[in-house]
Coordinates of C-alpha atoms in Angstrom, one line a residue:
L141 CA 0.8 0.8 -1.9
A142 CA -2.3 1.8 0.1
F143 CA -2.8 -1.9 0.9
N144 CA 0.7 -2.1 2.3
D145 CA 0.2 1.1 4.3
T146 CA -2.9 -0.4 5.8
H147 CA -0.9 -3.5 6.8
R148 CA 1.8 -1.2 8.4
R149 CA -0.8 0.5 10.6
I150 CA -2.5 -2.8 11.6
I151 CA 0.9 -4.3 12.6
F152 CA 1.7 -1.3 14.7
Q153 CA -1.7 -1.4 16.4
V154 CA -1.3 -5.0 17.3
A155 CA 2.3 -4.6 18.5
E156 CA 1.4 -1.6 20.6
A157 CA -1.5 -3.4 22.2
Y158 CA 0.7 -6.5 22.8
Y159 CA 3.4 -4.5 24.6
R160 CA 0.8 -2.7 26.7
L161 CA -0.5 -6.1 27.8
L162 CA 3.1 -7.1 28.7
N163 CA 3.4 -3.9 30.7
A164 CA 0.2 -4.6 32.6
Q165 CA 1.4 -8.1 33.4
G166 CA 4.8 -6.8 34.5
Q167 CA 3.1 -4.3 36.7
R168 CA 1.0 -7.0 38.3
Q169 CA 4.1 -9.1 39.0
A170 CA 5.8 -6.1 40.5
A171 CA 2.7 -5.4 42.7
E172 CA 2.7 -9.1 43.8
S173 CA 6.4 -8.9 44.8
S174 CA 5.7 -5.6 46.6
L175 CA 2.8 -7.2 48.5
E176 CA 5.0 -10.1 49.6
N177 CA 7.6 -7.7 50.9
A178 CA 4.9 -5.7 52.7
R179 CA 3.6 -8.9 54.3
A180 CA 7.1 -9.9 55.4
V181 CA 7.6 -6.4 57.0
E182 CA 4.1 -6.7 58.7
Q183 CA 5.0 -10.1 60.1
D184 CA 8.3 -8.8 61.4
A185 CA 6.6 -5.9 63.1
K186 CA 4.0 -8.2 64.8
A187 CA 6.7 -10.5 66.0
R188 CA 8.8 -7.7 67.4
L189 CA 5.7 -6.2 69.0
E190 CA 5.0 -9.6 70.7
N191 CA 8.5 -9.6 72.0
G192 CA 8.4 -6.0 73.2
L193 CA 10.8 -4.8 70.6
A194 CA 8.3 -2.6 68.7
T195 CA 5.4 -0.4 69.3
K196 CA 1.8 -0.6 68.3
P197 CA 2.1 2.3 65.8
D198 CA 4.9 0.4 64.1
E199 CA 2.6 -2.5 63.6
L200 CA -0.2 -0.3 62.3
E201 CA 2.3 1.4 59.9
A202 CA 3.3 -2.0 58.5
T203 CA -0.3 -3.1 58.2
A204 CA -1.2 0.1 56.3
A205 CA 1.7 -0.5 54.0
R206 CA 0.6 -4.0 53.4
A207 CA -3.0 -2.8 52.7
Q208 CA -1.7 -0.2 50.2
A209 CA 0.3 -2.9 48.4
D210 CA -2.8 -5.1 48.2
F211 CA -4.8 -2.2 46.8
D212 CA -2.2 -1.5 44.2
L213 CA -2.2 -5.2 43.2
Q214 CA -5.9 -5.3 42.7
A215 CA -5.6 -2.2 40.4
A216 CA -2.9 -4.0 38.5
V217 CA -5.0 -7.1 38.0
G218 CA -7.8 -5.0 36.5
A219 CA -5.4 -3.3 34.2
V220 CA -4.3 -6.7 32.9
D221 CA -7.8 -7.6 32.0
I222 CA -8.4 -4.3 30.2
A223 CA -5.1 -4.7 28.3
R224 CA -5.9 -8.2 27.3
G225 CA -9.3 -7.1 25.9
D226 CA -7.6 -4.3 24.0
L227 CA -5.2 -6.8 22.4
A228 CA -8.0 -9.1 21.5
T229 CA -9.9 -6.3 19.9
A230 CA -6.8 -5.4 17.8
L231 CA -6.6 -9.0 16.7
G232 CA -10.2 -9.0 15.7
V233 CA -11.4 -11.6 18.3
D234 CA -13.7 -11.5 21.3
P235 CA -12.4 -9.7 24.4
D236 CA -12.9 -12.8 26.5
T237 CA -10.7 -14.9 24.2
V238 CA -8.0 -16.8 26.2
F239 CA -4.4 -16.6 24.9
T240 CA -1.0 -16.7 26.5
V241 CA 1.8 -14.1 26.0
E242 CA 5.4 -14.0 27.1
G243 CA 6.6 -12.0 30.0
I244 CA 8.2 -8.7 29.5
D245 CA 11.3 -9.8 31.3
Q246 CA 11.8 -12.5 28.7
L247 CA 12.2 -10.0 25.9
K248 CA 15.7 -9.0 24.9
L249 CA 16.0 -5.2 24.9
P250 CA 18.3 -3.2 22.6
S251 CA 21.4 -1.7 24.3
S252 CA 22.2 0.9 21.7
M253 CA 20.8 2.7 18.7
A254 CA 21.3 0.6 15.6
S255 CA 21.4 3.5 13.0
S256 CA 21.8 7.2 12.9
V257 CA 18.8 9.4 12.5
D258 CA 19.8 10.3 9.0
Q259 CA 19.9 6.6 8.0
E260 CA 16.5 6.2 9.6
M261 CA 15.1 9.1 7.6
D262 CA 16.6 7.8 4.3
R263 CA 15.1 4.4 4.9
A264 CA 11.7 6.0 5.6
F265 CA 11.9 8.0 2.4
S266 CA 12.6 4.8 0.4
Q267 CA 10.1 2.5 2.2
R268 CA 7.0 4.5 3.4
P269 CA 4.0 3.3 1.3
D270 CA 2.2 6.6 1.6
L271 CA 5.2 8.5 0.2
L272 CA 5.7 5.9 -2.6
Q273 CA 2.0 6.3 -3.4
Q274 CA 2.5 10.1 -3.9
L275 CA 5.6 9.4 -6.0
A276 CA 3.5 7.1 -8.2
R277 CA 1.0 9.9 -8.6
L278 CA 3.9 12.3 -9.6
R279 CA 5.0 9.8 -12.3
A280 CA 1.4 9.6 -13.6
A281 CA 1.3 13.4 -13.7
N282 CA 4.5 13.5 -15.7
A283 CA 3.0 11.0 -18.1
S284 CA -0.1 13.1 -18.5
I285 CA 2.0 16.1 -19.4
K286 CA 3.9 14.1 -21.9
K287 CA 0.7 12.8 -23.4
A288 CA -0.8 16.3 -23.6
R289 CA 2.3 17.7 -25.4
S290 CA 2.3 14.8 -27.8
E291 CA -1.0 16.0 -29.2
Y292 CA 0.8 18.9 -30.9
F293 CA 2.7 16.4 -33.2
P294 CA 1.3 14.5 -36.2
T295 CA 0.5 10.9 -35.9
L296 CA 1.3 8.3 -38.6
S297 CA -0.5 5.0 -38.5
F298 CA -0.2 1.9 -40.7
K299 CA -2.6 -1.0 -41.0
G300 CA -2.9 -3.8 -43.5
D301 CA -4.3 -7.2 -44.1
G302 CA -3.3 -10.2 -46.2
G303 CA -4.1 -13.8 -46.9
E304 CA -6.2 -16.1 -48.9
A305 CA -9.9 -15.2 -49.5
R306 CA -12.7 -17.6 -50.6
A307 CA -16.0 -16.4 -51.9
Y308 CA -19.1 -17.9 -53.5
G309 CA -20.6 -16.5 -56.6
Q310 CA -23.5 -17.3 -59.0
Q311 CA -24.7 -15.9 -62.3
D312 CA -28.2 -16.1 -63.8
L313 CA -29.0 -19.5 -65.3
L314 CA -25.6 -20.8 -64.3
P315 CA -24.6 -22.9 -61.3
G316 CA -22.8 -21.2 -58.4
S317 CA -19.2 -21.8 -57.7
Y318 CA -16.4 -20.8 -55.2
A319 CA -13.5 -18.7 -56.1
E320 CA -10.2 -18.5 -54.1
G321 CA -7.2 -16.1 -54.3
E322 CA -4.7 -14.0 -52.3
V323 CA -5.9 -10.6 -51.2
W324 CA -3.5 -7.9 -49.8
T325 CA -4.4 -4.5 -48.4
A326 CA -2.3 -1.7 -46.9
Q327 CA -3.2 1.7 -45.5
L328 CA -0.9 4.5 -44.4
E329 CA -2.7 7.4 -42.6
L330 CA -1.2 10.8 -41.4
R331 CA -3.2 12.9 -39.0
W332 CA -2.2 16.4 -37.8
N333 CA -4.6 18.5 -35.7
L334 CA -3.7 22.1 -36.5
F335 CA -6.4 23.9 -34.5
D336 CA -8.6 22.8 -31.7
G337 CA -9.6 26.0 -29.9
A338 CA -6.8 25.9 -27.3
R339 CA -8.0 22.6 -26.0
R340 CA -4.4 21.2 -26.0
E341 CA -3.1 24.3 -24.2
Y342 CA -5.7 23.8 -21.5
R343 CA -4.8 20.1 -21.0
I344 CA -1.1 20.9 -20.7
A345 CA -1.8 23.7 -18.2
Q346 CA -4.1 21.3 -16.2
A347 CA -1.5 18.6 -16.2
N348 CA 1.2 21.0 -15.0
A349 CA -1.1 22.2 -12.2
D350 CA -1.8 18.6 -11.2
K351 CA 1.9 17.9 -11.1
K352 CA 2.6 21.0 -8.9
A353 CA -0.1 20.0 -6.5
V354 CA 1.3 16.4 -6.2
Q355 CA 4.8 17.8 -5.8
A356 CA 3.6 20.1 -3.0
Q357 CA 1.9 17.1 -1.3
I358 CA 5.2 15.1 -1.6
D359 CA 7.2 18.0 -0.1
A360 CA 4.8 18.3 2.8
L361 CA 4.7 14.6 3.3
R362 CA 8.5 14.4 3.3
D363 CA 8.7 17.1 5.9
Q364 CA 6.1 15.3 8.0
I365 CA 7.9 12.0 7.7
A366 CA 11.2 13.6 8.7
D367 CA 9.6 15.1 11.7
E368 CA 7.9 11.8 12.7
V369 CA 11.2 9.8 12.3
W370 CA 13.1 12.5 14.3
A371 CA 10.5 12.3 17.1
A372 CA 10.5 8.5 17.1
Y373 CA 14.3 8.4 17.1
T374 CA 14.5 10.8 19.9
N375 CA 11.9 9.0 21.9
M376 CA 13.7 5.7 21.5
R377 CA 17.0 7.2 22.5
T378 CA 15.4 8.7 25.6
A379 CA 13.6 5.5 26.4
L380 CA 16.9 3.6 26.1
R381 CA 18.6 5.9 28.6
Q382 CA 15.6 5.7 31.0
Q383 CA 15.5 1.9 30.8
Q384 CA 19.2 1.8 31.8
A385 CA 18.6 4.3 34.6
A386 CA 15.5 2.3 35.8
A387 CA 17.5 -0.9 35.9
A388 CA 20.2 0.7 38.0
L389 CA 17.5 2.3 40.3
L390 CA 15.9 -1.1 40.8
T391 CA 19.2 -2.7 41.7
A392 CA 20.0 0.1 44.2
S393 CA 16.4 0.0 45.7
Q394 CA 16.6 -3.8 46.1
E395 CA 19.9 -3.5 48.0
S396 CA 18.6 -0.6 50.1
Y397 CA 15.5 -2.6 51.1
E398 CA 17.4 -5.7 52.0
A399 CA 19.9 -3.7 54.0
A400 CA 17.1 -1.8 55.8
H401 CA 15.2 -5.0 56.5
E402 CA 18.3 -6.7 57.9
S403 CA 19.2 -3.7 60.0
Y404 CA 15.6 -3.6 61.3
G405 CA 16.0 -7.2 62.4
Y406 CA 19.1 -6.2 64.4
G407 CA 17.3 -3.3 65.9
V408 CA 19.5 -0.6 64.4
R409 CA 16.9 0.8 62.0
N410 CA 13.3 1.7 62.7
L411 CA 10.2 0.4 61.0
L412 CA 9.6 3.7 59.1
D413 CA 13.0 3.2 57.4
V414 CA 12.0 -0.3 56.3
V415 CA 8.5 0.8 55.1
S416 CA 10.1 3.7 53.2
A417 CA 12.6 1.4 51.6
Q418 CA 9.9 -1.1 50.7
K419 CA 7.8 1.7 49.0
A420 CA 10.9 2.9 47.1
L421 CA 11.5 -0.7 45.9
A422 CA 7.9 -1.0 44.8
Q423 CA 8.2 2.2 42.9
A424 CA 11.5 1.1 41.3
R425 CA 9.9 -2.2 40.2
S426 CA 7.0 -0.3 38.6
E427 CA 9.3 2.2 36.9
D428 CA 11.6 -0.6 35.6
V429 CA 8.6 -2.4 33.9
S430 CA 7.3 0.9 32.5
A431 CA 10.8 1.8 31.2
R432 CA 11.0 -1.6 29.5
T433 CA 7.6 -1.1 27.9
Q434 CA 8.4 2.4 26.8
L435 CA 11.6 1.2 25.1
L436 CA 9.8 -1.6 23.3
L437 CA 7.1 0.8 22.2
A438 CA 9.7 3.3 21.1
V439 CA 11.4 0.7 19.0
T440 CA 8.1 -0.3 17.4
S441 CA 7.2 3.3 16.8
L442 CA 10.4 4.0 15.0
A443 CA 9.9 0.8 12.9
F444 CA 6.4 2.1 12.1
Q445 CA 7.6 5.5 11.0
T446 CA 10.4 4.0 8.8
A447 CA 8.1 1.3 7.5
D448 CA 10.4 -1.4 8.8
L449 CA 7.3 -3.2 10.1
I450 CA 6.5 -4.4 6.6
Q451 CA 10.1 -5.0 5.6
T452 CA 10.9 -8.4 7.0
Q453 CA 14.5 -8.2 6.1
H454 CA 14.9 -5.1 8.3
W455 CA 12.4 -5.5 11.1
N456 CA 13.8 -6.7 14.4
P457 CA 12.1 -5.5 17.6
A458 CA 15.2 -6.2 19.7
P459 CA 18.4 -5.8 17.7

């Protein structure tokens, strides 16, 4: 059971590092898209300035926005390298090991909660190796009590032997010879310890104390597991709602940016509106990636708390 619990923790560590790498890669892709948008706005500002339709401050504002987007991209690139090293460390390989992972946008996300919180708790109580380990200790404590009480009763044992025996014998002045015959033995023994200086009473008291200690640990662990599952379930439910809200925000920000950019081309919106819409779109892209990652991490955390990570018939990161 301790071996299984170690596997559960290793799987969670690897999964967590994996999703954080996907998040870093998604943030880099979002930063690259934001940089492309910022460059497009900067080019439009320069073209309008050359045609006398914009001012120099407009161009400078667009250039500053493009420089900020480039700065954010470089930070995202560094975050990818760090996350890749963290995953390699969790896998037990060198940080500079080259490997390929899928994009976060390629993962199917859950759209609803698969089970109720009570069902998740019941599954955790029946699957968590650390709780099962304590229950095994409780069974051992009950067996110790039963063994200690059995010492008050007499014991009856039987043993015997049977079969043919062959022996060599010799008398003085006579040649030796072998003799064979059947030999049977049986023994019945009754033992009853009537007094031992309260040793048996002490053993029973010690066994009962051990049982109470284990039971207290089980009760505390069950409360801890219930709290952990409740928190993980709540975090997943919150992450699910945030992901749905982030997806809607990204769609609205994309449409707002496109409308502002198009209106700027027609001269009915100023550059500040376009830059503001571009920054809002960049923020929405980043939040969408973060919300996806948080949802995947929340699903993994709930599976970790319920021990579904080591139950292949139950574990599904994207139901």
